mmCIF file of C-alpha atoms in Angstrom:
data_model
loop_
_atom_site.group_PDB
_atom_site.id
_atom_site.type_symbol
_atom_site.label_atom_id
_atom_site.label_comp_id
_atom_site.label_asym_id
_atom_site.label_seq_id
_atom_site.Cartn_x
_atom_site.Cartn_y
_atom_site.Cartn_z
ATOM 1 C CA UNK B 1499 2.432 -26.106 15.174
ATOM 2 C CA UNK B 1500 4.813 -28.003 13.556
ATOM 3 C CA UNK B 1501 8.494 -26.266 12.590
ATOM 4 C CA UNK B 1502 10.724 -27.263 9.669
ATOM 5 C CA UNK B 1503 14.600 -27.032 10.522
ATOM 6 C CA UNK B 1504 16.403 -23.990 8.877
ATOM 7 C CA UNK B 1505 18.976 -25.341 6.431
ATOM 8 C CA UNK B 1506 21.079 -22.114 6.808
ATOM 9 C CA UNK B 1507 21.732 -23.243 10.557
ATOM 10 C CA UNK B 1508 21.306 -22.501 13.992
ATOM 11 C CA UNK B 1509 21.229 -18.591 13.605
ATOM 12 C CA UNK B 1510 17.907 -18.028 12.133
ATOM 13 C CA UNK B 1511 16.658 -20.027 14.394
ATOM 14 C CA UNK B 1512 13.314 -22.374 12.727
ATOM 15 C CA UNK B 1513 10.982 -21.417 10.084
ATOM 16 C CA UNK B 1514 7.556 -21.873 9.083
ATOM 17 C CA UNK B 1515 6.143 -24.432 7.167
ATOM 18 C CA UNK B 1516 4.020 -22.972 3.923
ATOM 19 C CA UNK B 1517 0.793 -23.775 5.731
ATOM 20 C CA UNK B 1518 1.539 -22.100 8.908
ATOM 21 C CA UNK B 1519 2.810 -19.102 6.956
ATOM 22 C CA UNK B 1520 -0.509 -19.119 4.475
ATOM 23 C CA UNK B 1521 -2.227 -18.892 7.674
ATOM 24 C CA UNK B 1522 -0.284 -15.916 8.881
ATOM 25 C CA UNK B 1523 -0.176 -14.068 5.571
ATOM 26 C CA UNK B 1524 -3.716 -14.117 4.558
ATOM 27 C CA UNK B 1525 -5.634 -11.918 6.907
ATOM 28 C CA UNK B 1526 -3.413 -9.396 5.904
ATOM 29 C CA UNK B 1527 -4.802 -9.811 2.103
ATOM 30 C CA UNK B 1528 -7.069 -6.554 2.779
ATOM 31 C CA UNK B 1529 -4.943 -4.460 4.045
ATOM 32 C CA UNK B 1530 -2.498 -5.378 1.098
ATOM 33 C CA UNK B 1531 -5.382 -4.612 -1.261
ATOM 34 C CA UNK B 1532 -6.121 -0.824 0.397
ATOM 35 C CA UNK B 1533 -2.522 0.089 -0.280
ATOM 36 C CA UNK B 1534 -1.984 -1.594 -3.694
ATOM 37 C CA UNK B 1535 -5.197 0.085 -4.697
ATOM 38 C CA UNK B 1536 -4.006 3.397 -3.596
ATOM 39 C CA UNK B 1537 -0.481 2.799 -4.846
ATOM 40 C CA UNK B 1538 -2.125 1.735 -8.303
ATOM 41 C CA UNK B 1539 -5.364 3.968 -8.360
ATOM 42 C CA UNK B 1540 -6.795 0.698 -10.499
ATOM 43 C CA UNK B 1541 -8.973 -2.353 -9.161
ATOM 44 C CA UNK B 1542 -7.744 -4.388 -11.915
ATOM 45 C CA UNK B 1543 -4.229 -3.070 -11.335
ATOM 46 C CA UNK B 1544 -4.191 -3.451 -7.593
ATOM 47 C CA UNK B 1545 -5.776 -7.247 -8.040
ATOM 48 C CA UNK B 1546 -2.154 -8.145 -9.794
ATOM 49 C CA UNK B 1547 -0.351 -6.240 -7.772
ATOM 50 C CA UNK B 1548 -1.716 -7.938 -4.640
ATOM 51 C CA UNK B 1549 -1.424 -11.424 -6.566
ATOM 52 C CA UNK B 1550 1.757 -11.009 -7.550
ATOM 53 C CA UNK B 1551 3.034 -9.873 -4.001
ATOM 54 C CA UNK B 1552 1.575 -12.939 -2.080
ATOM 55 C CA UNK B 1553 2.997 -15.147 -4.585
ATOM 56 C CA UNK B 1554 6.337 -14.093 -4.411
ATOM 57 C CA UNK B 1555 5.839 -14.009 -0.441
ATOM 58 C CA UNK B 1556 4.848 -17.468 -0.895
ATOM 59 C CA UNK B 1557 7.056 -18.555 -3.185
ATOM 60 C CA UNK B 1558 10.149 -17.164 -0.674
ATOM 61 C CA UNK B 1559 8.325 -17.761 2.512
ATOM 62 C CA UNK B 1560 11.168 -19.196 4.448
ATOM 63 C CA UNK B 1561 12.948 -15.860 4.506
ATOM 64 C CA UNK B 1562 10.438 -14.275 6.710
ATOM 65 C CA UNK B 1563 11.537 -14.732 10.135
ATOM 66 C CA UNK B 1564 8.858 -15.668 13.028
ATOM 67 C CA UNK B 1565 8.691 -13.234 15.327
ATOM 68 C CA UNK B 1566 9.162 -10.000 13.132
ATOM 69 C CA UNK B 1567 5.948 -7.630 11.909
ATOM 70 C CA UNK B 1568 4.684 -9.986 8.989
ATOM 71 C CA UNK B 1569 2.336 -7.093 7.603
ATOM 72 C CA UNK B 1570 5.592 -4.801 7.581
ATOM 73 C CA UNK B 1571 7.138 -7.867 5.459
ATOM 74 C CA UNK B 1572 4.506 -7.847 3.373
ATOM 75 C CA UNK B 1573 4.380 -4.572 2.255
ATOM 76 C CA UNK B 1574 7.661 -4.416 1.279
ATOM 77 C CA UNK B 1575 7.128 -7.091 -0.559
ATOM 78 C CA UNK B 1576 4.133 -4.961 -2.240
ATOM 79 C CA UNK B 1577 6.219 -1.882 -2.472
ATOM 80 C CA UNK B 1578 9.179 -3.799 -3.669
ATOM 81 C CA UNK B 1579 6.784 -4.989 -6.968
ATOM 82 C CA UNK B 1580 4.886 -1.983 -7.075
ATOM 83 C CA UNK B 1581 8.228 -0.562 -8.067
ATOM 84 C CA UNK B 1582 9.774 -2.729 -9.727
ATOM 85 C CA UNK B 1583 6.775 -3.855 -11.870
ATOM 86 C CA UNK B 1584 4.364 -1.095 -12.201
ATOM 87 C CA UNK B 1585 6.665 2.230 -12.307
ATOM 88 C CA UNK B 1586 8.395 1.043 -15.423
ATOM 89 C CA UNK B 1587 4.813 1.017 -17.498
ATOM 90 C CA UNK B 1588 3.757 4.257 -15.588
ATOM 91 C CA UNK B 1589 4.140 5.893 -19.236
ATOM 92 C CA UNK B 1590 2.393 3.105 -21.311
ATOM 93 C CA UNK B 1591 -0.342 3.486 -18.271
ATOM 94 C CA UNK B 1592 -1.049 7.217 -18.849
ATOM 95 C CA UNK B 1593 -1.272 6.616 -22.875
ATOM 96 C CA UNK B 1594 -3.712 3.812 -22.348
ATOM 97 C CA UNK B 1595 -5.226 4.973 -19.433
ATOM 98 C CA UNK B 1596 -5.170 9.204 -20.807
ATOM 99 C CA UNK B 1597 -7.952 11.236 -19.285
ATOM 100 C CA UNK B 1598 -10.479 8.934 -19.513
ATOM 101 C CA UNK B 1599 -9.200 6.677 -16.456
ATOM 102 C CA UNK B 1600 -11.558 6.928 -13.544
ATOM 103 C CA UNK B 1601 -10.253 7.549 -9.697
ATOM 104 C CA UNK B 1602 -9.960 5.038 -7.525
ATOM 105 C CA UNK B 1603 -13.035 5.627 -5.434
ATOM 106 C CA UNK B 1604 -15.279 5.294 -8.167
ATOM 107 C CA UNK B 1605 -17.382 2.078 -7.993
ATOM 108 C CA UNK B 1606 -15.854 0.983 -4.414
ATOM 109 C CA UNK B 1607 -18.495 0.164 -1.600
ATOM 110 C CA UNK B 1608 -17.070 1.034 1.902
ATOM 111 C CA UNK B 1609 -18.979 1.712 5.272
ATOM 112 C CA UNK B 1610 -19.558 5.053 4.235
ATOM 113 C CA UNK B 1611 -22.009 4.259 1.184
ATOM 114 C CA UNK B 1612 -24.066 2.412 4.122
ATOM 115 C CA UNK B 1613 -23.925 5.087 6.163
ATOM 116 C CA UNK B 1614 -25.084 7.197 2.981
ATOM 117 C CA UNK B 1615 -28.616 5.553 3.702
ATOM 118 C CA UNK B 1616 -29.376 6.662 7.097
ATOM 119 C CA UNK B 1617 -27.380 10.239 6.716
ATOM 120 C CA UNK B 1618 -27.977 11.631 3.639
ATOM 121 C CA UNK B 1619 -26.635 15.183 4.438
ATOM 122 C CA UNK B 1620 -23.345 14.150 6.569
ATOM 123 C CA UNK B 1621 -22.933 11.087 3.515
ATOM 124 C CA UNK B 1622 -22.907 13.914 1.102
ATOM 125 C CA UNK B 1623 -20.243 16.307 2.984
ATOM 126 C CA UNK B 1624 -17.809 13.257 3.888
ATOM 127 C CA UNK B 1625 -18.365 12.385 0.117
ATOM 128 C CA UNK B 1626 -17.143 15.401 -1.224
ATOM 129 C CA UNK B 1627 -14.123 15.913 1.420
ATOM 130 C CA UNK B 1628 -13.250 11.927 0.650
ATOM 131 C CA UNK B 1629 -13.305 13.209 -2.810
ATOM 132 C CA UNK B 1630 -11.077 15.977 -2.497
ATOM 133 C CA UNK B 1631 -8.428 14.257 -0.372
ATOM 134 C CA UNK B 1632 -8.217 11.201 -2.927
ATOM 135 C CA UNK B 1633 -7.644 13.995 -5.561
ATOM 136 C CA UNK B 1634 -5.276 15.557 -3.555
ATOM 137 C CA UNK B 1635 -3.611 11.853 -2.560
ATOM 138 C CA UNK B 1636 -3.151 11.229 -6.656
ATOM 139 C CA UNK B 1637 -2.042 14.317 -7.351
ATOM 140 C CA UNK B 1638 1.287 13.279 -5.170
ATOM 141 C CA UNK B 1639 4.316 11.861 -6.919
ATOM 142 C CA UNK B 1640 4.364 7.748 -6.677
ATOM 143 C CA UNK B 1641 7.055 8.238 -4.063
ATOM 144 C CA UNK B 1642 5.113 11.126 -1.859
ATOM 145 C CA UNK B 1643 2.132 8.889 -1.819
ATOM 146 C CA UNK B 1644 3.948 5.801 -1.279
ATOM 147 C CA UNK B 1645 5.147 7.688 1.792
ATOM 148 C CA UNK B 1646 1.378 9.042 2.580
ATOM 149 C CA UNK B 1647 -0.062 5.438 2.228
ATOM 150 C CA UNK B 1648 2.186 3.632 4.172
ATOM 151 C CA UNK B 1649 2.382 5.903 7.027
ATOM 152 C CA UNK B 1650 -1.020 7.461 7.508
ATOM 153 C CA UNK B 1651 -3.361 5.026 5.919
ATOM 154 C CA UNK B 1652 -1.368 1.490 6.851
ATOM 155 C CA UNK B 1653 0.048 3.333 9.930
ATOM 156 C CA UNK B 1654 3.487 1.648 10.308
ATOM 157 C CA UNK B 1655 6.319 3.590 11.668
ATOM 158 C CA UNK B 1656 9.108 5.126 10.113
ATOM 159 C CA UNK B 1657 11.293 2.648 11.036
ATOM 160 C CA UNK B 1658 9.097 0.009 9.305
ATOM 161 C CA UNK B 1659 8.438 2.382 6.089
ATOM 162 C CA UNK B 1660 12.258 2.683 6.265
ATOM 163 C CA UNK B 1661 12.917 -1.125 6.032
ATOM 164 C CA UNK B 1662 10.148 -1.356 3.316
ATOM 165 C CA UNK B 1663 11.505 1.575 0.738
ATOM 166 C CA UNK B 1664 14.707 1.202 1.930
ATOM 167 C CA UNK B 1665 16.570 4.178 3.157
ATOM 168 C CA UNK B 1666 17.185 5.953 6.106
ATOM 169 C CA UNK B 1667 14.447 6.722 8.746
ATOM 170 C CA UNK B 1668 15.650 10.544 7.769
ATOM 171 C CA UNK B 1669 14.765 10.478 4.186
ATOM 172 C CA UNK B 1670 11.398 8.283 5.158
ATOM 173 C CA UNK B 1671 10.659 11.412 7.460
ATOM 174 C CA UNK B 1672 11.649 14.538 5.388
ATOM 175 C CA UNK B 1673 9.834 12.749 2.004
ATOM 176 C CA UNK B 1674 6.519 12.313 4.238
ATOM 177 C CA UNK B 1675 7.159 15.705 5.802
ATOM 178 C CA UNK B 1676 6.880 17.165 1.900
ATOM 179 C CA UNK B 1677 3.982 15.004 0.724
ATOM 180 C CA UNK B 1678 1.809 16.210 3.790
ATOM 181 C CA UNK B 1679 3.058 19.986 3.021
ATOM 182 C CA UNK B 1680 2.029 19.210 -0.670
ATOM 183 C CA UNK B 1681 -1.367 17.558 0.448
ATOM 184 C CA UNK B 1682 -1.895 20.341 2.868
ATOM 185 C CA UNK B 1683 -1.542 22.740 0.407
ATOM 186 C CA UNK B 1684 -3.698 21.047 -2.213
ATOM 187 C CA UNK B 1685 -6.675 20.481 0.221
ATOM 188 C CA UNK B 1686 -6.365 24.159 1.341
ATOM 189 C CA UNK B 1687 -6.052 25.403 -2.643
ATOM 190 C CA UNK B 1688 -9.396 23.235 -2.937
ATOM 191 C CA UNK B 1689 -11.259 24.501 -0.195
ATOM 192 C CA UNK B 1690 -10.888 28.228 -0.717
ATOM 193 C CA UNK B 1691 -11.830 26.890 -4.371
#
């Protein structure tokens, strides 16, 4: 592989080229999608989000240094626009949007619509408790389920999370602490429903 000098100096150490770093970056392009699309609870939405992210992480690729968790960079990246970009038109989102806006599991093929073929009954039952945690999931504030999807669905660690929202592993742990409380609490107000 072939390494471009740092122009910063000898303590970074060398960089990436943008090919070498394409090639690292994009097999994390699903994983990216799964949290933008949980983070955005839109398909069109998560598309830009995504888009937006890997161009920016393209656009400043020689600040990721070799070595260190490249999904972890990634994500912050994500988070980084998800805030910045999407919270601000949260408001303008719910007037468009109102309660006509389908959830995000609605027209989304995964393994478990396959699985729907062979086992109808068990399909139907992990249908409905799929259905009641994504409920449960956007029923969280943007920051509670930033902290859900980032540490139970993209399983990172709270030091990672920490480095990606920006705080201290504390907060990252007492505001994922809540969420799953709230969650809980939601999924056990739904089942007695």
């Amino acid at each position: 592989m072939a390494r471009i000098d740092n122009p910063e100096g000898p303590s970074r150490g060398p960089g990436l080229d943008q090919e070498e770093f394409a090639e690292l970056a994009l097999p994390y392009l699903d994983s990216l999608y799964g949290a933008s699309l949980r983070l955005t609870r839109s398909a069109a939405d998560a598309d830009d989000l995504v888009q937006d992210a890997f161009l920016k992480a393209y656009r400043f690729y020689d600040r990721f240094e070799p070595g260190t968790n490249l999904r972890a960079w990634l994500l912050r990246i994500l988070t980084n626009t998800f805030i910045n970009k999407y919270r601000r038109n949260t408001r303008e989102r719910k007037v468009l949007d109102g309660d006509d806006a389908e959830p995000v599991g609605d027209g989304v093929m995964s393994r478990a619509a396959m699985r729907a073929l062979t086992e109808p009954e068990d399909a139907a039952m992990r249908s409905l408790v799929s259905q009641e945690i994504q409920k449960a999931l956007d029923e969280l504030s943007e920051e509670h389920r930033l902290m859900i999807v980032l540490a139970d669905i993209e399983e990172l660690s709270y030091k990672e999370i920490a480095d990606i929202v920006g705080c201290p592993i504390g907060t990252v742990m007492s505001r994922l602490h809540r969420a799953r409380k709230h969650m809980q609490g939601r999924l056990v107000e739904q089942a007695i429903e």
